[in-house]
Amino acid sequence: MKVTNKGKERQGVHTTSGVVFIHPGKSRDVELTEAGEKLVRASQDLSIDGRTRKVPETPSEPSEASEA
């Protein structure tokens, strides 16, 4: 997710790789933890600009076309 700090102070956000600090007026592309996302959504200084969360890959199902 792209997180932007719209406040006047540096903000820390909880990501899957640890705490990441975002300076005022700056954005970072991070993968937030579930708790980190809740905190960002509740914050007046931080906003989520777009979703870039990695989608887990699902195993492909075997093809049934070659049963002849």
XYZ file of C-alpha atoms in Angstrom, residues 3-68:
66
model
C 0.959 5.393 2.677
C 1.295 9.187 2.796
C 2.122 11.285 5.853
C 0.051 14.472 5.636
C 1.028 15.623 9.118
C 3.873 17.798 10.420
C 5.734 15.071 12.337
C 7.509 11.879 11.290
C 5.164 8.878 11.650
C 5.997 5.215 12.178
C 3.871 2.503 10.572
C 3.944 -1.212 11.322
C 4.833 -3.257 8.245
C 5.475 -6.947 7.680
C 9.227 -6.179 7.794
C 9.114 -3.963 10.910
C 8.429 -0.317 11.698
C 8.922 2.099 8.788
C 9.095 5.858 9.359
C 7.465 8.263 6.917
C 8.540 11.910 6.962
C 6.012 14.766 6.615
C 4.755 15.192 3.060
C 6.338 11.915 1.922
C 4.857 8.608 0.782
C 6.172 5.066 1.109
C 5.068 1.886 -0.620
C 4.797 -0.638 2.220
C 3.027 -3.870 3.080
C 1.201 -3.120 6.331
C 0.352 -5.633 9.010
C -3.335 -5.971 9.850
C -2.837 -3.890 13.006
C -0.728 -1.361 11.103
C -3.467 -0.890 8.526
C -6.042 -0.273 11.267
C -3.801 2.365 12.840
C -3.194 4.108 9.512
C -6.912 4.165 8.742
C -7.634 5.649 12.209
C -4.915 8.305 11.893
C -5.690 11.854 10.817
C -2.110 12.351 9.584
C -1.688 9.177 7.498
C -3.604 8.095 4.422
C -3.603 5.079 2.151
C -3.289 6.286 -1.439
C -3.543 3.016 -3.317
C -3.506 -0.697 -2.872
C -0.292 -2.434 -3.805
C -0.563 -5.317 -1.369
C 0.879 -8.537 -2.733
C -1.809 -11.067 -3.603
C -0.916 -14.574 -2.429
C -0.550 -17.009 -5.285
C -3.030 -19.866 -5.357
C -1.919 -23.236 -6.675
C -3.289 -23.927 -10.141
C -5.694 -26.813 -10.496
C -4.683 -29.770 -12.670
C -6.086 -29.670 -16.169
C -8.758 -32.224 -17.021
C -8.368 -31.775 -20.799
C -5.982 -34.690 -21.289
C -8.082 -37.610 -19.961
C -8.661 -39.305 -23.355
